[in-house]
Amino acid sequence: MNRQRGTVSVIMLCLLMALLFMGRGLCNFGWQEGENLRQYREEMRLRLAAESAVETVWGDITDYESRFDSLSDGQKIDLSEQVAVRDADIETRVYALRKVKKVYLIACAFQRGTEENDILESHRFAKGVIEKVNDKEHYKWLGWTD
């Protein structure tokens, strides 16, 4: 009878250990999913900030048309001062680059001031393409590109 109780105790102890390891695995899985969600939200904030900066320049295109026309092939200009930053911990840089009759509006948004970013700074790019329509006075939006 004692031997049977000892065997049951060992089996129960093994089951308890198995449940403990499964619970620890579930906790680790939940933590990792939370970390993935945080990183995804950070990446989306950066991507949307970069796209917003490109769209801000496109929305005020009449202010920049003369500057775009004066660009030669391969030359770029910095438009960062004209684009307002809406989020304090995200910095955005915007450039216009002329390549073969097209102007690329390139924005880079990056986050500053977090512990993780002391080593590696998170950033996202957005790039839109515009083209002058038949040498007329206005530009046409061609879309997003890589």
Coordinates of N, CA and C in Angstrom, one line a residue:
M1 N 0.8 -1.2 0.0 CA 0.0 0.0 0.0 C 0.9 1.3 0.0
N2 N 1.9 1.3 0.8 CA 2.8 2.4 0.9 C 3.6 2.6 -0.5
R3 N 3.9 1.4 -1.0 CA 4.6 1.4 -2.3 C 3.7 2.0 -3.4
Q4 N 2.4 1.7 -3.3 CA 1.5 2.3 -4.3 C 1.3 3.8 -4.1
R5 N 1.3 4.2 -2.9 CA 1.2 5.7 -2.6 C 2.5 6.4 -3.1
G6 N 3.6 5.8 -2.9 CA 4.9 6.4 -3.4 C 4.9 6.5 -4.9
T7 N 4.4 5.5 -5.6 CA 4.3 5.5 -7.0 C 3.3 6.6 -7.5
V8 N 2.2 6.7 -6.9 CA 1.2 7.8 -7.2 C 1.8 9.2 -6.9
S9 N 2.6 9.3 -5.8 CA 3.2 10.6 -5.5 C 4.2 11.0 -6.6
V10 N 5.0 10.0 -7.0 CA 6.0 10.3 -8.1 C 5.3 10.7 -9.4
I11 N 4.3 10.0 -9.7 CA 3.5 10.3 -10.9 C 2.9 11.7 -10.8
M12 N 2.3 12.0 -9.7 CA 1.7 13.4 -9.5 C 2.8 14.4 -9.5
L13 N 4.0 14.2 -9.0 CA 5.1 15.1 -9.0 C 5.5 15.4 -10.4
C14 N 5.6 14.3 -11.2 CA 6.0 14.5 -12.7 C 4.9 15.3 -13.4
L15 N 3.7 15.0 -13.1 CA 2.6 15.8 -13.8 C 2.6 17.3 -13.4
L16 N 2.9 17.5 -12.1 CA 3.1 18.9 -11.6 C 4.2 19.6 -12.3
M17 N 5.3 18.9 -12.5 CA 6.5 19.5 -13.2 C 6.2 19.8 -14.6
A18 N 5.4 18.8 -15.3 CA 5.1 19.1 -16.7 C 4.1 20.3 -16.8
L19 N 3.2 20.4 -15.9 CA 2.3 21.6 -15.9 C 3.0 22.9 -15.6
L20 N 4.0 22.8 -14.7 CA 4.8 24.0 -14.4 C 5.6 24.4 -15.7
F21 N 6.2 23.5 -16.4 CA 6.9 23.9 -17.6 C 6.0 24.4 -18.7
M22 N 4.8 23.8 -18.8 CA 3.8 24.2 -19.8 C 3.4 25.6 -19.5
G23 N 3.1 25.9 -18.2 CA 2.7 27.2 -17.8 C 3.8 28.3 -18.0
R24 N 5.1 27.9 -17.8 CA 6.2 28.8 -18.1 C 6.3 29.1 -19.6
G25 N 6.1 28.1 -20.4 CA 6.1 28.2 -21.8 C 5.0 29.2 -22.3
L26 N 3.8 29.0 -21.7 CA 2.7 29.9 -22.0 C 3.0 31.4 -21.6
C27 N 3.6 31.5 -20.4 CA 4.0 32.9 -20.0 C 5.0 33.5 -21.0
N28 N 6.0 32.7 -21.4 CA 7.0 33.2 -22.3 C 6.4 33.6 -23.7
F29 N 5.4 32.7 -24.1 CA 4.8 33.0 -25.4 C 4.0 34.3 -25.3
G30 N 3.2 34.5 -24.2 CA 2.4 35.7 -24.0 C 3.3 36.9 -24.0
W31 N 4.5 36.8 -23.3 CA 5.4 38.0 -23.2 C 6.0 38.3 -24.6
Q32 N 6.3 37.3 -25.3 CA 6.9 37.5 -26.7 C 5.9 38.1 -27.6
E33 N 4.6 37.7 -27.5 CA 3.6 38.3 -28.4 C 3.4 39.7 -28.0
G34 N 3.4 40.1 -26.7 CA 3.3 41.5 -26.3 C 4.5 42.3 -26.8
E35 N 5.7 41.7 -26.8 CA 6.8 42.4 -27.3 C 6.7 42.6 -28.9
N36 N 6.2 41.6 -29.6 CA 6.0 41.7 -31.0 C 5.0 42.8 -31.3
L37 N 3.9 42.9 -30.5 CA 2.9 43.9 -30.7 C 3.5 45.3 -30.5
R38 N 4.3 45.5 -29.5 CA 4.9 46.8 -29.2 C 5.8 47.2 -30.3
Q39 N 6.6 46.3 -30.9 CA 7.5 46.6 -32.0 C 6.7 46.9 -33.2
Y40 N 5.6 46.2 -33.5 CA 4.8 46.5 -34.6 C 4.2 47.9 -34.5
R41 N 3.7 48.2 -33.4 CA 3.1 49.6 -33.2 C 4.1 50.6 -33.4
E42 N 5.3 50.4 -32.9 CA 6.4 51.4 -33.1 C 6.7 51.5 -34.6
E43 N 6.8 50.4 -35.3 CA 7.1 50.5 -36.7 C 6.0 51.2 -37.5
M44 N 4.7 50.9 -37.1 CA 3.6 51.6 -37.8 C 3.6 53.1 -37.6
R45 N 3.9 53.5 -36.3 CA 4.0 54.9 -36.0 C 5.1 55.6 -36.9
L46 N 6.2 54.9 -37.0 CA 7.3 55.5 -37.8 C 6.9 55.5 -39.3
R47 N 6.3 54.5 -39.8 CA 5.9 54.4 -41.2 C 4.9 55.5 -41.5
L48 N 3.9 55.6 -40.6 CA 2.9 56.6 -40.9 C 3.4 58.0 -40.8
A49 N 4.4 58.3 -39.9 CA 5.0 59.6 -39.8 C 5.8 59.9 -41.1
A50 N 6.5 58.9 -41.6 CA 7.2 59.2 -42.9 C 6.3 59.4 -44.0
E51 N 5.2 58.6 -44.1 CA 4.2 58.8 -45.2 C 3.5 60.2 -45.0
S52 N 3.2 60.5 -43.8 CA 2.6 61.8 -43.6 C 3.5 63.0 -44.0
A53 N 4.8 62.9 -43.8 CA 5.7 63.9 -44.2 C 5.7 64.0 -45.7
V54 N 5.7 62.9 -46.4 CA 5.7 62.9 -47.9 C 4.4 63.6 -48.4
E55 N 3.3 63.2 -47.8 CA 2.0 63.7 -48.2 C 1.9 65.2 -47.9
T56 N 2.5 65.7 -46.8 CA 2.5 67.1 -46.5 C 3.2 67.9 -47.6
V57 N 4.4 67.4 -48.0 CA 5.1 68.0 -49.1 C 4.2 68.0 -50.4
W58 N 3.6 66.9 -50.7 CA 2.8 66.8 -51.9 C 1.6 67.7 -51.7
G59 N 1.0 67.8 -50.6 CA -0.1 68.7 -50.4 C 0.2 70.2 -50.6
D60 N 1.5 70.6 -50.3 CA 1.9 71.9 -50.5 C 2.8 72.0 -51.7
I61 N 2.5 71.3 -52.7 CA 3.4 71.2 -53.9 C 3.6 72.5 -54.6
T62 N 2.7 73.4 -54.6 CA 2.8 74.7 -55.2 C 4.0 75.5 -54.6
D63 N 4.2 75.3 -53.3 CA 5.3 76.0 -52.7 C 6.7 75.5 -53.1
Y64 N 6.8 74.2 -53.7 CA 8.0 73.6 -54.0 C 8.3 73.5 -55.5
E65 N 7.3 73.8 -56.3 CA 7.5 73.5 -57.8 C 8.7 74.2 -58.3
S66 N 9.0 75.4 -58.0 CA 10.1 76.2 -58.5 C 11.4 75.5 -58.1
R67 N 11.4 75.1 -56.8 CA 12.7 74.4 -56.3 C 12.9 73.1 -57.0
F68 N 11.8 72.3 -57.3 CA 11.9 71.1 -58.0 C 12.4 71.3 -59.4
D69 N 11.9 72.3 -60.1 CA 12.3 72.6 -61.5 C 13.8 73.0 -61.6
S70 N 14.4 73.6 -60.5 CA 15.8 74.0 -60.5 C 16.7 72.8 -60.3
L71 N 16.2 71.7 -59.9 CA 17.1 70.5 -59.6 C 17.6 69.9 -60.9
S72 N 18.9 69.6 -60.8 CA 19.5 68.8 -62.0 C 19.4 67.3 -61.6
D73 N 19.7 66.5 -62.6 CA 19.6 65.0 -62.4 C 20.6 64.6 -61.3
G74 N 20.1 63.8 -60.3 CA 20.9 63.3 -59.2 C 21.0 64.3 -58.1
Q75 N 20.5 65.5 -58.2 CA 20.6 66.5 -57.1 C 19.5 66.4 -56.1
K76 N 19.7 66.6 -54.9 CA 18.6 66.6 -53.9 C 18.6 67.8 -53.0
I77 N 17.4 68.1 -52.5 CA 17.3 69.2 -51.6 C 16.6 68.7 -50.3
D78 N 16.9 69.4 -49.2 CA 16.4 69.0 -47.9 C 15.1 69.9 -47.6
L79 N 14.0 69.2 -47.4 CA 12.7 69.9 -47.1 C 12.3 69.7 -45.7
S80 N 13.2 69.3 -44.8 CA 12.8 68.9 -43.5 C 12.3 70.1 -42.7
E81 N 12.8 71.3 -42.9 CA 12.4 72.5 -42.1 C 10.9 72.8 -42.4
Q82 N 10.4 72.5 -43.6 CA 9.0 72.9 -43.9 C 8.0 71.9 -43.4
V83 N 8.4 70.8 -43.0 CA 7.4 69.7 -42.6 C 7.4 69.8 -41.1
A84 N 6.2 70.0 -40.5 CA 6.1 70.1 -39.1 C 6.1 68.7 -38.5
V85 N 6.8 68.5 -37.3 CA 6.8 67.3 -36.6 C 5.6 67.3 -35.6
R86 N 4.8 66.3 -35.7 CA 3.6 66.2 -34.8 C 3.9 65.4 -33.5
D87 N 4.9 64.6 -33.5 CA 5.1 63.7 -32.4 C 6.5 64.1 -31.8
A88 N 6.6 64.3 -30.5 CA 7.8 64.8 -29.9 C 9.0 63.7 -30.0
D89 N 8.7 62.5 -29.9 CA 9.8 61.5 -29.9 C 10.1 60.9 -31.3
I90 N 9.4 61.4 -32.3 CA 9.7 61.0 -33.7 C 10.3 62.2 -34.4
E91 N 11.4 62.0 -35.1 CA 12.0 63.0 -35.9 C 11.9 62.6 -37.4
T92 N 11.6 63.5 -38.2 CA 11.4 63.2 -39.6 C 12.3 64.1 -40.5
R93 N 12.9 63.5 -41.5 CA 13.7 64.2 -42.5 C 13.0 63.9 -43.8
V94 N 12.9 65.0 -44.7 CA 12.3 64.9 -46.0 C 13.2 65.4 -47.0
Y95 N 13.4 64.7 -48.1 CA 14.3 65.1 -49.2 C 13.5 65.0 -50.5
A96 N 13.9 65.8 -51.5 CA 13.4 65.7 -52.8 C 14.7 65.4 -53.7
L97 N 14.6 64.3 -54.5 CA 15.7 63.9 -55.4 C 15.2 63.8 -56.8
R98 N 15.9 64.4 -57.7 CA 15.5 64.3 -59.1 C 16.3 63.2 -59.8
K99 N 15.6 62.3 -60.5 CA 16.2 61.2 -61.3 C 15.4 61.1 -62.6
V100 N 16.0 61.4 -63.7 CA 15.4 61.2 -65.0 C 14.0 61.6 -65.1
K101 N 13.7 62.9 -65.1 CA 12.4 63.5 -65.3 C 11.5 63.3 -64.1
K102 N 11.8 62.6 -63.1 CA 10.9 62.3 -62.0 C 11.6 62.9 -60.8
V103 N 10.7 63.3 -59.8 CA 11.2 63.8 -58.5 C 10.7 62.8 -57.5
Y104 N 11.6 62.3 -56.7 CA 11.3 61.3 -55.6 C 11.2 62.1 -54.3
L105 N 10.1 62.0 -53.6 CA 10.0 62.6 -52.3 C 10.3 61.5 -51.3
I106 N 11.4 61.7 -50.6 CA 11.8 60.6 -49.7 C 11.8 61.1 -48.2
A107 N 11.1 60.4 -47.4 CA 11.1 60.8 -45.9 C 11.6 59.6 -45.1
C108 N 12.3 60.0 -44.1 CA 12.8 59.0 -43.1 C 12.3 59.5 -41.7
A109 N 11.6 58.6 -41.0 CA 11.2 58.9 -39.7 C 11.9 58.0 -38.7
F110 N 12.5 58.6 -37.7 CA 13.2 57.7 -36.7 C 12.8 58.2 -35.3
Q111 N 12.9 57.3 -34.4 CA 12.6 57.5 -33.0 C 13.8 57.7 -32.1
R112 N 13.8 58.7 -31.3 CA 14.9 59.0 -30.4 C 14.5 58.9 -29.0
G113 N 15.5 58.7 -28.1 CA 15.3 58.8 -26.7 C 14.8 57.6 -26.0
T114 N 14.9 56.4 -26.5 CA 14.5 55.2 -25.8 C 15.7 54.4 -25.5
E115 N 15.6 53.5 -24.5 CA 16.8 52.7 -24.1 C 17.3 51.8 -25.3
E116 N 16.3 51.2 -26.0 CA 16.7 50.3 -27.1 C 17.4 51.1 -28.2
N117 N 17.0 52.3 -28.4 CA 17.5 53.1 -29.5 C 18.9 53.7 -29.3
D118 N 19.4 53.5 -28.0 CA 20.8 54.0 -27.8 C 21.7 53.1 -28.6
I119 N 21.4 51.9 -28.8 CA 22.2 51.0 -29.6 C 21.8 51.0 -31.1
L120 N 20.6 50.8 -31.3 CA 20.1 50.7 -32.7 C 18.8 51.6 -32.8
E121 N 18.9 52.5 -33.7 CA 17.8 53.5 -33.8 C 16.7 53.0 -34.8
S122 N 15.5 52.9 -34.4 CA 14.4 52.4 -35.3 C 14.1 53.5 -36.3
H123 N 13.9 53.1 -37.5 CA 13.6 54.1 -38.6 C 12.8 53.4 -39.7
R124 N 12.0 54.2 -40.4 CA 11.3 53.7 -41.6 C 11.3 54.8 -42.7
F125 N 11.3 54.3 -43.9 CA 11.4 55.2 -45.1 C 10.0 55.2 -45.8
A126 N 9.7 56.3 -46.4 CA 8.6 56.3 -47.4 C 9.0 57.1 -48.6
K127 N 8.7 56.6 -49.7 CA 9.2 57.3 -51.0 C 8.0 57.4 -52.0
G128 N 7.7 58.6 -52.4 CA 6.7 58.8 -53.4 C 7.3 59.4 -54.6
V129 N 6.7 59.2 -55.8 CA 7.2 59.7 -57.0 C 6.2 60.7 -57.6
I130 N 6.8 61.8 -58.1 CA 6.0 62.8 -58.9 C 6.7 63.1 -60.2
E131 N 5.9 63.6 -61.1 CA 6.5 63.9 -62.5 C 5.8 65.1 -63.0
K132 N 6.6 65.9 -63.7 CA 6.0 67.1 -64.4 C 5.2 66.6 -65.6
V133 N 4.0 67.1 -65.7 CA 3.1 66.7 -66.8 C 3.4 67.5 -68.0
N134 N 3.9 66.8 -69.0 CA 4.1 67.3 -70.4 C 4.7 68.7 -70.4
D135 N 5.7 68.9 -69.5 CA 6.4 70.2 -69.4 C 5.5 71.3 -69.1
K136 N 4.4 71.0 -68.4 CA 3.4 72.1 -68.0 C 3.8 72.6 -66.7
E137 N 3.0 73.4 -66.1 CA 3.3 74.1 -64.8 C 3.1 73.2 -63.6
H138 N 2.4 72.1 -63.7 CA 2.1 71.3 -62.5 C 2.7 69.9 -62.5
Y139 N 2.8 69.3 -61.3 CA 3.3 67.9 -61.2 C 2.2 67.0 -60.9
K140 N 2.4 65.7 -61.3 CA 1.4 64.7 -61.1 C 1.9 63.6 -60.2
W141 N 1.1 63.2 -59.2 CA 1.5 62.1 -58.3 C 1.4 60.8 -59.0
L142 N 2.6 60.0 -59.0 CA 2.6 58.7 -59.6 C 2.4 57.5 -58.6
G143 N 2.6 57.8 -57.3 CA 2.3 56.8 -56.3 C 3.6 56.5 -55.4
W144 N 3.4 55.5 -54.6 CA 4.5 55.1 -53.7 C 5.4 54.1 -54.4
T145 N 6.7 54.1 -54.0 CA 7.6 53.2 -54.6 C 8.6 52.7 -53.5
D146 N 9.4 51.8 -53.9 CA 10.4 51.2 -52.9 C 11.7 51.9 -53.2

